[in-house]
Tab-separated table of C-alpha atoms and ligand atoms in Angstrom:
chain	number	residue	atom	x	y	z
A	75	MET	CA	-33.951	0.824	14.089
A	76	GLN	CA	-32.691	-2.573	12.956
A	77	LYS	CA	-32.013	-2.555	9.246
A	78	GLN	CA	-32.502	-5.481	6.892
A	79	LYS	CA	-29.185	-7.228	6.228
A	80	LEU	CA	-27.929	-6.319	2.777
A	81	TYR	CA	-25.524	-8.197	0.551
A	82	VAL	CA	-23.624	-7.043	-2.500
A	83	ASN	CA	-23.981	-8.782	-5.874
A	84	GLY	CA	-21.092	-11.279	-6.050
A	85	GLU	CA	-21.563	-12.128	-9.733
A	86	ARG	CA	-21.509	-8.466	-10.727
A	87	LEU	CA	-18.476	-7.889	-8.526
A	88	LYS	CA	-16.571	-10.732	-10.207
A	89	ALA	CA	-17.533	-9.486	-13.678
A	90	THR	CA	-16.368	-5.973	-12.799
A	91	ILE	CA	-13.027	-7.236	-11.476
A	92	GLU	CA	-12.485	-9.088	-14.758
A	93	THR	CA	-13.569	-6.114	-16.876
A	94	PHE	CA	-11.037	-3.854	-15.157
A	95	ALA	CA	-8.363	-6.553	-15.554
A	96	ASP	CA	-8.796	-6.185	-19.325
A	97	PHE	CA	-7.229	-2.716	-19.088
A	98	GLY	CA	-3.622	-3.865	-19.317
A	99	ARG	CA	-4.105	-7.618	-18.913
A	100	THR	CA	-0.851	-9.538	-19.382
A	101	ALA	CA	-0.292	-12.906	-21.060
A	102	ASN	CA	-0.241	-14.655	-17.676
A	103	ASN	CA	-3.493	-13.078	-16.442
A	104	GLY	CA	-1.839	-10.291	-14.512
A	105	VAL	CA	-2.067	-6.547	-15.180
A	106	THR	CA	0.351	-3.864	-16.294
A	107	ARG	CA	-1.439	-0.560	-15.778
A	108	LEU	CA	1.148	2.048	-14.903
A	109	SER	CA	-0.159	5.398	-13.759
A	110	LEU	CA	-1.505	7.728	-16.479
A	111	THR	CA	-0.665	5.350	-19.322
A	112	GLU	CA	-3.192	4.465	-22.014
A	113	GLU	CA	-4.343	1.448	-19.956
A	114	ASP	CA	-4.818	3.545	-16.826
A	115	VAL	CA	-6.730	6.173	-18.786
A	116	LYS	CA	-9.020	3.475	-20.216
A	117	ALA	CA	-9.682	2.171	-16.708
A	118	ARG	CA	-10.415	5.746	-15.568
A	119	HIS	CA	-12.857	6.329	-18.433
A	120	TYR	CA	-14.645	3.074	-17.614
A	121	PHE	CA	-14.790	3.888	-13.903
A	122	ARG	CA	-16.222	7.310	-14.721
A	123	ALA	CA	-18.827	5.801	-17.060
A	124	CYS	CA	-19.918	3.230	-14.444
A	125	CYS	CA	-20.320	5.966	-11.843
A	126	GLU	CA	-22.211	8.354	-14.122
A	127	GLU	CA	-24.577	5.538	-15.025
A	128	LEU	CA	-25.475	5.369	-11.321
A	129	GLY	CA	-26.238	9.099	-11.232
A	130	MET	CA	-22.970	9.968	-9.496
A	131	THR	CA	-21.118	13.210	-10.164
A	132	VAL	CA	-17.460	12.729	-11.078
A	133	LYS	CA	-14.863	15.360	-10.203
A	134	VAL	CA	-11.103	15.358	-10.645
A	135	ASP	CA	-8.521	17.302	-8.651
A	136	ASP	CA	-5.190	18.788	-9.676
A	137	MET	CA	-3.324	15.526	-8.962
A	138	GLY	CA	-5.712	13.539	-11.157
A	139	ASN	CA	-7.493	11.953	-8.194
A	140	MET	CA	-11.063	11.046	-9.139
A	141	TYR	CA	-14.097	11.525	-6.883
A	142	ALA	CA	-17.426	9.990	-7.875
A	143	THR	CA	-20.172	11.136	-5.544
A	144	LEU	CA	-23.687	9.898	-4.960
A	145	ALA	CA	-25.527	12.876	-3.491
A	146	GLY	CA	-26.908	12.650	0.040
A	147	THR	CA	-30.229	13.990	1.250
A	148	GLU	CA	-28.234	16.130	3.679
A	149	ASN	CA	-25.200	18.194	2.832
A	150	ALA	CA	-22.547	16.711	5.103
A	151	PRO	CA	-18.948	15.502	4.706
A	152	PRO	CA	-19.079	12.347	2.559
A	153	ILE	CA	-18.320	8.759	3.400
A	154	VAL	CA	-15.425	7.988	1.076
A	155	MET	CA	-14.356	4.582	-0.232
A	156	GLY	CA	-11.395	4.172	-2.487
A	157	SER	CA	-7.955	2.992	-3.474
A	158	HIS	CA	-5.989	3.093	-6.735
A	159	LEU	CA	-6.485	1.878	-10.321
A	160	ASP	CA	-2.782	1.869	-11.213
A	161	SER	CA	-0.610	-1.248	-10.908
A	162	VAL	CA	3.039	-2.197	-10.940
A	163	LYS	CA	4.559	-3.764	-14.051
A	164	LYS	CA	3.232	-7.329	-14.366
A	165	GLY	CA	1.180	-6.889	-11.223
A	166	GLY	CA	-2.079	-8.524	-10.211
A	167	ARG	CA	-5.730	-7.830	-10.946
A	168	PHE	CA	-6.689	-7.086	-7.313
A	169	ASP	CA	-4.125	-4.725	-5.753
A	170	GLY	CA	-5.738	-1.306	-5.523
A	171	VAL	CA	-8.391	-1.741	-8.171
A	172	LEU	CA	-10.387	-3.962	-5.810
A	173	GLY	CA	-10.800	-1.043	-3.408
A	174	VAL	CA	-12.215	1.168	-6.157
A	175	ILE	CA	-14.477	-1.590	-7.536
A	176	SER	CA	-15.671	-2.335	-3.989
A	177	GLY	CA	-16.784	1.246	-3.573
A	178	LEU	CA	-18.576	1.046	-6.913
A	179	GLU	CA	-20.303	-2.208	-5.914
A	180	VAL	CA	-21.425	-0.684	-2.606
A	181	VAL	CA	-23.019	2.242	-4.453
A	182	ARG	CA	-24.590	-0.137	-6.992
A	183	THR	CA	-26.075	-2.088	-4.088
A	184	LEU	CA	-27.459	1.083	-2.510
A	185	VAL	CA	-29.032	2.029	-5.846
A	186	ASP	CA	-30.399	-1.547	-6.307
A	187	HIS	CA	-32.231	-1.197	-3.019
A	188	GLY	CA	-33.431	2.337	-3.658
A	189	ILE	CA	-31.406	3.637	-0.713
A	190	LYS	CA	-30.878	7.388	-0.914
A	191	PRO	CA	-28.006	8.000	1.483
A	192	ARG	CA	-28.435	10.621	4.167
A	193	ILE	CA	-24.965	11.957	3.523
A	194	PRO	CA	-23.008	11.834	0.252
A	195	VAL	CA	-21.103	8.665	-0.613
A	196	THR	CA	-17.925	9.110	-2.661
A	197	VAL	CA	-15.796	6.548	-4.479
A	198	MET	CA	-12.193	7.630	-5.052
A	199	ASN	CA	-9.359	6.671	-7.328
A	200	PHE	CA	-5.958	7.894	-6.153
A	201	THR	CA	-3.403	8.669	-8.857
A	202	ASN	CA	-0.045	6.889	-8.875
A	203	GLU	CA	-0.223	4.909	-5.657
A	204	GLU	CA	2.318	2.393	-6.841
A	205	GLY	CA	5.059	4.804	-7.812
A	206	ALA	CA	5.986	2.255	-10.474
A	207	ARG	CA	6.132	4.859	-13.249
A	208	PHE	CA	6.807	8.008	-11.227
A	209	GLU	CA	8.451	7.724	-7.818
A	210	PRO	CA	7.538	7.973	-4.981
A	211	SER	CA	4.642	5.672	-4.250
A	212	MET	CA	1.460	7.132	-2.728
A	213	MET	CA	2.303	10.313	-4.591
A	214	ALA	CA	-1.137	11.896	-4.862
A	215	SER	CA	-2.322	11.031	-1.356
A	216	GLY	CA	1.031	12.372	-0.193
A	217	VAL	CA	0.323	15.717	-1.865
A	218	LEU	CA	-3.233	15.832	-0.511
A	219	SER	CA	-1.989	15.247	3.027
A	220	GLY	CA	0.818	17.783	2.703
A	221	LYS	CA	3.572	15.152	3.018
A	222	PHE	CA	4.861	15.806	-0.508
A	223	ASP	CA	5.369	19.078	-2.331
A	224	LYS	CA	3.167	19.308	-5.414
A	225	SER	CA	5.639	21.124	-7.652
A	226	VAL	CA	8.354	18.592	-6.842
A	227	MET	CA	5.954	15.749	-7.668
A	228	LEU	CA	4.877	17.343	-10.964
A	229	SER	CA	8.513	17.397	-12.066
A	230	LYS	CA	9.125	13.675	-11.415
A	231	ARG	CA	10.110	11.825	-14.583
A	232	ASP	CA	9.404	8.307	-15.781
A	233	ALA	CA	12.042	6.081	-17.422
A	234	ASP	CA	11.384	7.783	-20.791
A	235	GLY	CA	11.909	11.266	-19.384
A	236	VAL	CA	8.203	12.205	-19.384
A	237	THR	CA	7.263	14.312	-16.372
A	238	PHE	CA	4.281	13.532	-14.173
A	239	ASP	CA	2.884	16.943	-15.130
A	240	GLU	CA	3.104	16.130	-18.856
A	241	ALA	CA	1.544	12.701	-18.383
A	242	LEU	CA	-1.249	14.146	-16.250
A	243	ASN	CA	-2.112	16.806	-18.815
A	244	ALA	CA	-1.937	14.322	-21.696
A	245	SER	CA	-4.279	11.955	-19.843
A	246	GLY	CA	-7.072	14.530	-19.703
A	247	TYR	CA	-7.285	13.990	-15.939
A	248	ALA	CA	-5.676	17.197	-14.735
A	249	GLY	CA	-8.475	18.754	-12.668
A	250	GLU	CA	-8.974	21.566	-10.190
A	251	ALA	CA	-7.191	21.963	-6.853
A	252	GLY	CA	-10.546	23.082	-5.474
A	253	ASN	CA	-11.863	19.541	-5.974
A	254	ARG	CA	-9.397	18.035	-3.507
A	255	ILE	CA	-11.058	16.271	-0.616
A	256	LYS	CA	-10.698	18.215	2.607
A	257	GLU	CA	-13.195	16.620	4.942
A	258	ALA	CA	-15.064	13.354	5.214
A	259	THR	CA	-17.160	11.419	7.664
A	260	ALA	CA	-14.882	8.459	6.989
A	261	TYR	CA	-12.337	7.155	4.510
A	262	LEU	CA	-12.549	3.385	3.967
A	263	GLU	CA	-10.035	1.464	1.896
A	264	LEU	CA	-10.584	-2.197	1.104
A	265	HIS	CA	-7.391	-3.870	-0.088
A	266	ILE	CA	-5.895	-7.307	-0.521
A	267	GLU	CA	-3.671	-8.269	2.396
A	268	GLN	CA	-0.597	-8.847	0.195
A	269	GLY	CA	0.645	-11.223	2.861
A	270	PRO	CA	-0.092	-14.805	4.002
A	271	VAL	CA	-1.595	-14.264	7.467
A	272	LEU	CA	-5.361	-14.316	6.796
A	273	GLU	CA	-5.112	-17.370	4.547
A	274	LYS	CA	-2.857	-19.224	6.973
A	275	GLU	CA	-5.203	-18.519	9.889
A	276	GLN	CA	-8.275	-19.312	7.766
A	277	LEU	CA	-9.734	-15.865	8.325
A	278	LYS	CA	-11.765	-13.917	5.777
A	279	ILE	CA	-11.455	-10.337	6.970
A	280	GLY	CA	-8.619	-8.258	8.334
A	281	VAL	CA	-9.822	-5.301	10.401
A	282	VAL	CA	-6.803	-3.078	9.944
A	283	ASP	CA	-6.108	-0.761	12.850
A	284	CYS	CA	-2.723	0.623	11.811
A	285	VAL	CA	0.034	0.782	9.224
A	286	VAL	CA	3.240	-0.246	10.937
A	287	GLY	CA	6.086	2.139	11.553
A	288	MET	CA	9.506	1.405	10.163
A	289	VAL	CA	13.116	2.400	10.313
A	290	CYS	CA	15.892	1.949	7.784
A	291	TYR	CA	19.649	2.137	8.362
A	292	GLU	CA	22.600	1.801	6.062
A	293	ILE	CA	25.689	0.076	7.421
A	294	GLU	CA	29.032	0.725	5.748
A	295	VAL	CA	31.953	-1.571	6.473
A	296	THR	CA	35.356	-0.344	5.294
A	297	GLY	CA	38.376	-2.666	5.050
A	298	GLN	CA	41.314	-2.818	2.695
A	299	SER	CA	41.672	-4.295	-0.777
A	300	ASN	CA	44.626	-6.498	-1.506
A	301	HIS	CA	45.720	-9.407	-3.676
A	302	ALA	CA	43.590	-12.499	-3.112
A	303	GLY	CA	46.570	-14.822	-3.570
A	304	THR	CA	49.387	-13.132	-1.738
A	305	THR	CA	47.751	-11.817	1.438
A	306	PRO	CA	47.656	-14.362	4.323
A	307	MET	CA	44.267	-14.703	6.002
A	308	GLY	CA	45.505	-13.279	9.291
A	309	LEU	CA	46.731	-10.084	7.646
A	310	ARG	CA	43.551	-9.095	5.853
A	311	LYS	CA	40.949	-6.438	6.460
A	312	ASP	CA	38.165	-8.169	4.554
A	313	ALA	CA	35.074	-5.965	4.573
A	314	LEU	CA	32.770	-8.749	3.403
A	315	PHE	CA	33.744	-11.185	6.165
A	316	ALA	CA	33.295	-8.414	8.735
A	317	ALA	CA	29.906	-7.581	7.191
A	318	THR	CA	28.663	-11.171	7.180
A	319	ASP	CA	29.635	-11.518	10.849
A	320	LEU	CA	27.652	-8.367	11.591
A	321	ILE	CA	24.687	-9.593	9.565
A	322	ALA	CA	24.621	-12.899	11.465
A	323	GLU	CA	24.851	-11.056	14.773
A	324	LEU	CA	22.062	-8.633	13.812
A	325	ARG	CA	19.850	-11.435	12.583
A	326	GLY	CA	20.144	-13.166	15.945
A	327	LYS	CA	19.571	-10.058	18.051
A	328	LEU	CA	16.671	-8.666	15.999
A	329	GLY	CA	15.137	-12.135	15.778
A	330	ASP	CA	15.052	-12.336	19.571
A	331	LEU	CA	13.389	-8.943	20.002
A	332	ASP	CA	9.713	-9.528	19.261
A	333	GLY	CA	7.693	-12.154	17.383
A	334	GLU	CA	5.894	-9.523	15.301
A	335	LEU	CA	9.016	-7.657	14.251
A	336	VAL	CA	9.899	-8.059	10.573
A	337	PHE	CA	13.334	-7.049	9.344
A	338	THR	CA	15.087	-7.188	6.000
A	339	MET	CA	18.619	-6.671	4.776
A	340	GLY	CA	17.517	-6.192	1.218
A	341	ARG	CA	20.456	-4.373	-0.327
A	342	LEU	CA	24.111	-5.376	-0.116
A	343	ASN	CA	26.879	-4.024	-2.301
A	344	VAL	CA	30.401	-5.384	-2.319
A	345	TYR	CA	33.350	-3.338	-3.606
A	346	PRO	CA	35.254	-3.674	-5.835
A	347	ASN	CA	33.348	-6.926	-6.519
A	348	ILE	CA	36.186	-8.684	-8.313
A	349	HIS	CA	36.935	-12.306	-7.489
A	350	THR	CA	40.718	-11.792	-7.217
A	351	VAL	CA	40.502	-8.787	-4.906
A	352	ILE	CA	39.784	-8.741	-1.167
A	353	PRO	CA	36.662	-6.587	-0.693
A	354	ASN	CA	37.494	-3.163	0.741
A	355	LYS	CA	33.941	-1.973	1.279
A	356	VAL	CA	30.486	-3.425	1.893
A	357	VAL	CA	27.334	-1.372	2.220
A	358	PHE	CA	24.063	-2.964	3.330
A	359	THR	CA	20.675	-1.873	4.571
A	360	VAL	CA	18.700	-2.987	7.596
A	361	GLU	CA	14.990	-2.197	7.488
A	362	ALA	CA	12.665	-3.126	10.356
A	363	ARG	CA	8.896	-2.746	10.845
A	364	HIS	CA	6.710	-2.987	13.943
A	365	LYS	CA	3.580	-1.214	15.159
A	366	ASN	CA	5.005	-0.555	18.619
A	367	GLU	CA	7.421	2.363	18.663
A	368	ASP	CA	9.228	0.912	21.695
A	369	VAL	CA	10.232	-2.111	19.620
A	370	ILE	CA	11.489	0.152	16.824
A	371	ARG	CA	13.533	2.049	19.411
A	372	GLU	CA	15.035	-1.272	20.566
A	373	VAL	CA	15.991	-2.014	16.963
A	374	GLU	CA	17.752	1.332	16.755
A	375	LYS	CA	19.513	0.665	20.049
A	376	ILE	CA	20.885	-2.601	18.634
A	377	LEU	CA	22.039	-0.898	15.418
A	378	LEU	CA	23.642	1.991	17.268
A	379	GLY	CA	25.258	-0.507	19.639
A	380	LEU	CA	27.232	-2.154	16.839
A	381	PRO	CA	30.987	-1.926	17.400
A	382	GLY	CA	32.879	0.834	15.587
A	383	GLN	CA	35.373	-1.770	14.381
A	384	GLN	CA	35.183	-5.422	13.480
A	385	GLY	CA	37.834	-7.700	11.957
A	386	GLY	CA	40.100	-4.709	11.413
A	387	CYS	CA	37.345	-2.886	9.486
A	388	GLU	CA	35.612	0.403	10.264
A	389	ILE	CA	31.854	0.302	10.744
A	390	LYS	CA	29.671	3.315	10.049
A	391	ARG	CA	25.894	3.521	10.585
A	392	THR	CA	23.627	6.012	8.865
A	393	LYS	CA	19.914	6.353	9.509
A	394	LEU	CA	18.294	6.668	6.079
A	395	TRP	CA	14.741	7.285	7.212
A	396	SER	CA	11.960	6.260	9.537
A	397	ARG	CA	8.205	6.444	9.659
A	398	ASP	CA	5.951	6.311	12.703
A	399	THR	CA	3.082	3.867	12.979
A	400	VAL	CA	-0.144	5.367	11.647
A	401	TRP	CA	-3.127	4.429	13.820
A	402	PHE	CA	-6.525	4.439	12.176
A	403	ASP	CA	-9.591	6.071	13.722
A	404	PRO	CA	-10.808	3.797	16.562
A	405	SER	CA	-14.499	4.450	15.917
A	406	ILE	CA	-14.202	3.697	12.187
A	407	VAL	CA	-12.124	0.592	12.967
A	408	GLY	CA	-14.845	-0.379	15.437
A	409	ALA	CA	-17.510	0.050	12.745
A	410	VAL	CA	-15.559	-2.261	10.413
A	411	GLU	CA	-15.169	-4.849	13.174
A	412	ALA	CA	-18.884	-4.723	14.008
A	413	ALA	CA	-19.689	-5.140	10.314
A	414	ALA	CA	-17.489	-8.252	10.065
A	415	GLN	CA	-19.169	-9.665	13.171
A	416	SER	CA	-22.638	-8.914	11.826
A	417	TYR	CA	-22.057	-11.334	8.914
A	418	GLY	CA	-20.349	-13.905	11.136
A	419	TYR	CA	-17.155	-13.777	9.083
A	420	PRO	CA	-13.984	-14.993	10.812
A	421	TYR	CA	-11.753	-11.940	11.189
A	422	LYS	CA	-8.891	-10.508	13.167
A	423	LYS	CA	-7.608	-7.081	13.971
A	424	MET	CA	-4.282	-6.640	12.297
A	425	ALA	CA	-1.645	-4.175	11.234
A	426	SER	CA	-0.733	-3.442	7.650
A	427	GLY	CA	2.911	-4.093	6.916
A	428	ALA	CA	2.642	-2.428	3.513
A	429	GLY	CA	2.026	1.223	2.773
A	430	HIS	CA	-1.332	2.416	1.404
A	431	ASP	CA	-2.973	5.725	0.509
A	432	ALA	CA	-5.010	5.359	3.725
A	433	GLN	CA	-1.908	5.937	5.828
A	434	PHE	CA	-1.523	9.442	4.393
A	435	VAL	CA	-5.260	10.085	4.248
A	436	ALA	CA	-5.510	9.149	7.947
A	437	SER	CA	-3.641	12.355	8.816
A	438	PHE	CA	-6.633	14.469	7.767
A	439	LEU	CA	-9.655	12.160	7.458
A	440	PRO	CA	-10.913	9.556	9.960
A	441	SER	CA	-9.838	6.351	8.229
A	442	ALA	CA	-9.719	2.568	8.390
A	443	MET	CA	-8.876	-0.343	6.108
A	444	ILE	CA	-10.379	-3.749	5.375
A	445	PHE	CA	-8.146	-6.604	4.210
A	446	VAL	CA	-9.202	-9.684	2.265
A	447	PRO	CA	-6.950	-12.764	1.940
A	448	SER	CA	-4.185	-13.118	-0.638
A	449	VAL	CA	-3.671	-16.672	-1.925
A	450	ASN	CA	-0.144	-17.758	-0.921
A	451	GLY	CA	0.350	-14.202	0.280
A	452	GLN	CA	1.411	-13.240	-3.238
A	453	SER	CA	1.091	-9.716	-4.610
A	454	HIS	CA	2.772	-7.360	-7.076
A	455	CYS	CA	2.949	-10.355	-9.422
A	456	GLU	CA	0.742	-11.980	-12.032
A	457	GLU	CA	-0.131	-14.838	-9.657
A	458	GLU	CA	-1.811	-12.421	-7.239
A	459	PHE	CA	-5.256	-13.827	-6.437
A	460	THR	CA	-8.100	-13.460	-3.984
A	461	PRO	CA	-11.036	-15.874	-4.400
A	462	TYR	CA	-14.091	-13.972	-5.667
A	463	GLU	CA	-16.200	-15.140	-2.738
A	464	ASP	CA	-13.576	-13.667	-0.389
A	465	CYS	CA	-13.698	-10.381	-2.302
A	466	GLU	CA	-17.474	-10.474	-1.950
A	467	LYS	CA	-17.276	-10.945	1.821
A	468	GLY	CA	-14.936	-7.986	2.069
A	469	VAL	CA	-17.297	-5.799	0.063
A	470	ASN	CA	-20.218	-6.898	2.250
A	471	VAL	CA	-18.232	-5.679	5.257
A	472	LEU	CA	-17.554	-2.406	3.446
A	473	LEU	CA	-21.262	-2.060	2.620
A	474	GLU	CA	-22.327	-2.717	6.202
A	475	THR	CA	-19.726	-0.268	7.502
A	476	VAL	CA	-21.074	2.434	5.179
A	477	LEU	CA	-24.672	1.651	6.209
A	478	SER	CA	-23.743	1.875	9.892
A	479	LEU	CA	-22.036	5.221	9.318
A	480	LEU	CA	-25.094	6.466	7.405
A	481	GLY	CA	-27.085	5.582	10.541
B	692	ZN	ZN1	-2.287	-1.197	-3.475
């Protein structure tokens, strides 16, 4: 049966985004809402109140994750929408919170139209996605998916020495392990792109089919320190010059590999870092991301193929870590794509280069993500912005995806 096309309420959506931004709003219109702080707790209380007003039941699990559920006429695994209410320090008013607000707006739209869903619809808030107060990021979804050990996570401390466990208990959001989500018809996370691609290509929707895999190596170059004035150039073992040669070589080789490969040498330490002393050691990282594991293997081949010596210096490679590409559920991705098409919004299928709760959730729930554009690709900063009408389009796609899954 062909259903009447529904649209969310854009004005209400905008007002809700701005209301949530008040919980930790910064002087430059950004947000500081670190996990389980007073600001986060205020946002949680408000989220709970909004959901209860709609007749939803709110539960909390032992990691502080919140589940607001609109009952279905049948008892079946819920359709879950969600993301995170926490932010980084001086972050934006869209990252994470938009995914929670989107879920809320979808339920409000269902209620507006008197739609009683066949199966339950749940809106989720994941605790501590950012890892800005307690490392690591995606902490709670990591525990839910079995990637992280709960007791280790509870003992993580913030900069003031407060443990996650203490902060969770103080927040009033320490719930029951029995409330953890174990099954769902789908998990849908709407998020800002946090990159420039959609805006640059004048697209409104990203149908996200995977979170890219990555690999990170540390390269250590060991030379010899000596006097900067008395040692002739030909008799030096300068670790920094050897390292910069390697960096230039790697940049060329990795750059030639694949157009979609992104790589970063984000950390470089020079020892002893004194202007009158020839550097005896340089340590730098090479991190690369691509959805295709073959390309990642090529990256590793290049790194492992580096010479053992260069410019009289020893070169050592250490693999720090890697992560495989997480592919989302093809049928849920297909439902998102069909929803974008049904509104005629310009969209593309794309990979997420950033990590999200959905990548952990995908290991035990059929999942997909929806991206909306980020102005200038900026995120994790006060300038982070997505035009409200673009947010609205994204939430329409989320709504239509939920309706199609409800059948
Ligand atoms: Zn986020």
